[in-house]
Tab-separated table of C-alpha atoms in Angstrom:
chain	number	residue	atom	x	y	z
A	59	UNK	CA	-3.213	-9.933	11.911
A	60	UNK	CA	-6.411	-11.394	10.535
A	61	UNK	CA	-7.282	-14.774	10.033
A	62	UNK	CA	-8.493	-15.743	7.060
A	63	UNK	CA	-11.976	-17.801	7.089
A	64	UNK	CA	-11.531	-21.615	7.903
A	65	UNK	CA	-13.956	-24.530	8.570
A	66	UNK	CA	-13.412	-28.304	9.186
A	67	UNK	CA	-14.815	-28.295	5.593
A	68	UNK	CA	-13.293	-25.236	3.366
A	69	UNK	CA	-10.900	-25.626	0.995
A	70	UNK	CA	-7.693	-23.623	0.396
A	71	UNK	CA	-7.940	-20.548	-1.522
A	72	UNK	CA	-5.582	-20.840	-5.054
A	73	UNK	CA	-6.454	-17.788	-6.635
A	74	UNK	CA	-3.171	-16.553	-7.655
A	75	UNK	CA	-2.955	-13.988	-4.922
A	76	UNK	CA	-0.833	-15.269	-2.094
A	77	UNK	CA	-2.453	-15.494	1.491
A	78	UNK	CA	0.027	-12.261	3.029
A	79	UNK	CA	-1.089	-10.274	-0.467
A	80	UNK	CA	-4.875	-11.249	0.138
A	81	UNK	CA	-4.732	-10.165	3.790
A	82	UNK	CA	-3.557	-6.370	2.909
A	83	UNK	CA	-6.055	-6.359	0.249
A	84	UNK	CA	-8.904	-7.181	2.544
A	85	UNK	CA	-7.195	-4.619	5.667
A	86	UNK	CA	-7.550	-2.055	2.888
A	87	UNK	CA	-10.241	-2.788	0.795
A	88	UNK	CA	-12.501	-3.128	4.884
A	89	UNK	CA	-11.014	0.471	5.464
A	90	UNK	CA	-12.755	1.409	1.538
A	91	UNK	CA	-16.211	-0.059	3.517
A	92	UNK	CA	-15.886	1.095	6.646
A	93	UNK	CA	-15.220	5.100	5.351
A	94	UNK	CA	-18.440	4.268	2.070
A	95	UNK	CA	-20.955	2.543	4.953
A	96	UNK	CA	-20.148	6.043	6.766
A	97	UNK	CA	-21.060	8.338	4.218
A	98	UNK	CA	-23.957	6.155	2.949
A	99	UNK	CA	-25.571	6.719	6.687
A	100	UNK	CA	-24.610	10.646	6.561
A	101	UNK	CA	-25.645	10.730	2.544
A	102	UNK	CA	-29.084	9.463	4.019
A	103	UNK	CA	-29.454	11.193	6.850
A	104	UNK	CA	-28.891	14.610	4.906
A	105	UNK	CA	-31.570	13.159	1.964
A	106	UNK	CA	-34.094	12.913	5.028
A	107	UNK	CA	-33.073	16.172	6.834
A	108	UNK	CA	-32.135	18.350	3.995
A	109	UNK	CA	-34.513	21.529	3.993
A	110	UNK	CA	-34.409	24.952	1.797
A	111	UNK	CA	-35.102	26.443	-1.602
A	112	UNK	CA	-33.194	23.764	-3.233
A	113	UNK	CA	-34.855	20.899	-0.904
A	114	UNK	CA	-36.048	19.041	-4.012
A	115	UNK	CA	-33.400	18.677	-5.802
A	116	UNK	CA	-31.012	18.270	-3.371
A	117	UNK	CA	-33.227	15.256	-2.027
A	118	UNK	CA	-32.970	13.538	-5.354
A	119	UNK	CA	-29.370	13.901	-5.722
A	120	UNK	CA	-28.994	12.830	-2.207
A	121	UNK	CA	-30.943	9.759	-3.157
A	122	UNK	CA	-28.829	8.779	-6.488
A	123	UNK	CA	-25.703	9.052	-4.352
A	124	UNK	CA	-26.853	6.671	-0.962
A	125	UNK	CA	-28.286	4.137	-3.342
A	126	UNK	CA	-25.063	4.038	-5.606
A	127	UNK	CA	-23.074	3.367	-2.156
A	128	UNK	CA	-25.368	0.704	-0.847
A	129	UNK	CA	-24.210	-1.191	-4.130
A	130	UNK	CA	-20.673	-0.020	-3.758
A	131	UNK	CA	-21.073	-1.344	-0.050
A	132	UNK	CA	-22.194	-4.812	-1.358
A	133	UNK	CA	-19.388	-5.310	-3.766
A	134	UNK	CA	-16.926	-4.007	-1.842
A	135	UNK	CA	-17.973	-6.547	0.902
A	136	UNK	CA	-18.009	-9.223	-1.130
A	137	UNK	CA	-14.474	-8.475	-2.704
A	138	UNK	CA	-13.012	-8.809	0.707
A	139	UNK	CA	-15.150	-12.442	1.085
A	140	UNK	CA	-13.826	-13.452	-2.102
A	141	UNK	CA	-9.901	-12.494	-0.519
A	142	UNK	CA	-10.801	-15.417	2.203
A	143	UNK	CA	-11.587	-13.213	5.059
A	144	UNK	CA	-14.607	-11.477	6.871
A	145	UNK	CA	-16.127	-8.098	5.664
A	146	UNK	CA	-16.501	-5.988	8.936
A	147	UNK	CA	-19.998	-5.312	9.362
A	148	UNK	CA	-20.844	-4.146	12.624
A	149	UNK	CA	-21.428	-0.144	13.474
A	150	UNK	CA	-18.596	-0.808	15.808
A	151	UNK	CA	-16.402	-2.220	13.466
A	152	UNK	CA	-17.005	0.537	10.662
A	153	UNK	CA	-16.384	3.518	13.882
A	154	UNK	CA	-13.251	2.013	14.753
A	155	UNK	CA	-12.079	1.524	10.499
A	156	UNK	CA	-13.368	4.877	9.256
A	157	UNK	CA	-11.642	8.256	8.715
A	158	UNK	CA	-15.091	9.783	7.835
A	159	UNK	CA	-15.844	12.178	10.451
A	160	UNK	CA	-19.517	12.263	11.633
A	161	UNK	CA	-21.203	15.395	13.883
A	162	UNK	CA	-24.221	14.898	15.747
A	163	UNK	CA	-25.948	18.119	14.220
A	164	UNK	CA	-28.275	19.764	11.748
A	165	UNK	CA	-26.557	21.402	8.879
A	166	UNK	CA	-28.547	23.566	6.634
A	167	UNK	CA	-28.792	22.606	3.174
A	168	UNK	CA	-24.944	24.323	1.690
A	169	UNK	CA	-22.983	22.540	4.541
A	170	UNK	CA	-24.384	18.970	4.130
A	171	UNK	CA	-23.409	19.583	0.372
A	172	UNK	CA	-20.053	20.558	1.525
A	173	UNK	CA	-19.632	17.707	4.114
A	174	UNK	CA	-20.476	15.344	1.353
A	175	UNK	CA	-17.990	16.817	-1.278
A	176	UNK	CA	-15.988	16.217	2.182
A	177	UNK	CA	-16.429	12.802	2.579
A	178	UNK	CA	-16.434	11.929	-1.046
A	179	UNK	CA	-13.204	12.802	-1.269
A	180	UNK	CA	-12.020	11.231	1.623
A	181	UNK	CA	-13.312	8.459	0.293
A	182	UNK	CA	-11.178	8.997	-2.774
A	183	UNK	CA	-8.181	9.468	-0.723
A	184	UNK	CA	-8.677	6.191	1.445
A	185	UNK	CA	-9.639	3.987	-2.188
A	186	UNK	CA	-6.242	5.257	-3.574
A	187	UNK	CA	-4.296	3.757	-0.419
A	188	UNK	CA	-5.895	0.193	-1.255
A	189	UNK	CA	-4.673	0.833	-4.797
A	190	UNK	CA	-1.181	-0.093	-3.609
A	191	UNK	CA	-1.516	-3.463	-2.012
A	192	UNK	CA	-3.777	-4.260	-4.610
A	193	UNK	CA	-1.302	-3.268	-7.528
A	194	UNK	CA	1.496	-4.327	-5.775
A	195	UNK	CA	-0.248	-8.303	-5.910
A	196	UNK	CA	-1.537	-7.642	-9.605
A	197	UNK	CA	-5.353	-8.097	-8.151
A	198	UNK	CA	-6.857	-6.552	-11.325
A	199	UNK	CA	-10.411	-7.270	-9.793
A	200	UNK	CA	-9.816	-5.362	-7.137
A	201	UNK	CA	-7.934	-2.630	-8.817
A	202	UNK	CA	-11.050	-2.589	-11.512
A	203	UNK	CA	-13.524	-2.318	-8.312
A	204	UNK	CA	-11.280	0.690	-6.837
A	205	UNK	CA	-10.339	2.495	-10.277
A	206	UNK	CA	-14.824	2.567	-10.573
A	207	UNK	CA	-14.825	3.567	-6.805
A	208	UNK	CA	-12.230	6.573	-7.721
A	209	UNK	CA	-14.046	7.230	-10.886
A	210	UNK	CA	-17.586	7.347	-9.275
A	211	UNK	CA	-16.608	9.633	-6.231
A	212	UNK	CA	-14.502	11.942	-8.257
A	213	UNK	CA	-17.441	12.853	-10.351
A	214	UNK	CA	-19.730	13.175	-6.983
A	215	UNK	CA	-17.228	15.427	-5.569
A	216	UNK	CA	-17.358	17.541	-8.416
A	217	UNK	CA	-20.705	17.949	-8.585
A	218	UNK	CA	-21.430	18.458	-4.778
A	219	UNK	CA	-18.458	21.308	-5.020
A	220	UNK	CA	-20.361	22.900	-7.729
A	221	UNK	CA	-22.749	23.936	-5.383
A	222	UNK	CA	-20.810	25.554	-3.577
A	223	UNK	CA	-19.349	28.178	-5.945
């Protein structure tokens, strides 16, 4: 169980969402960070390392995707701060939360595209679970955050599988 952030000075949080409801939100919505901080670092590492005819514009997709999750990363954090409780942050903490799997070698260029389309939809999968506590308290700014999360990695999916055909 989590404990929700408290200091001799903070105030109770009244934000319609009761404090049990707020707690699954933030367990799910730190699972949503943990598994996007993952595939930001791998997104990265494959812009840096990607090599091959289609280097270029591989490398500039690669970009546009790790720069759309460091924002995701941000709001997603902050969601969970604005629940009452502490956005995991640590390497450590993201290892132990994520179900993106990472291997310590060098693709060539077709299987980073295909471990991305990989992880995106993981991604998608892990998003959907946080749907449910999220529906289930009517948090409609969380829901709105996930439904652009699903929308966002969908369409990155897509396009990294269509490389692949």
């Amino acid at each position: 169980m989590r404990t929700a952030i408290k200091s001799e000075k903070a105030m109770d949080i009244n934000i319609g969402i009761s404090e049990d409801n707020r707690e699954k939100i933030a367990d799910a919505l730190s699972k949503v960070l943990a598994d996007s901080y993952m595939l930001y670092l791998k997104t990265h590492n494959y812009h840096w390392n990607v090599t091959g005819e289609l280097f270029h514009s591989l490398h500039e997709q690669f970009e546009g995707q790790y720069t759309e999750l460091a924002d995701a990363i941000d709001e997603i954090a902050e969601r969970i701060r604005a629940l009452g409780y502490r956005a995991p942050g640590t390497f450590k903490e993201f290892n132990e939360l994520t179900s993106i799997d990472e291997k310590q070698d060098e693709p060539d260029a077709m299987e980073m595209v295909r471990r991305l389309a990989i992880g995106n939809e993981q991604v998608l999968r892990t998003a959907r679970e946080a749907l449910e506590p999220a529906n289930a308290a009517e948090d409609e700014a969380t829901v709105d955050l996930l439904t652009e999360r699903l929308h966002v990695h969908s369409k990155t999916a897509w396009m990294l599988r269509s490389h692949l055909e």
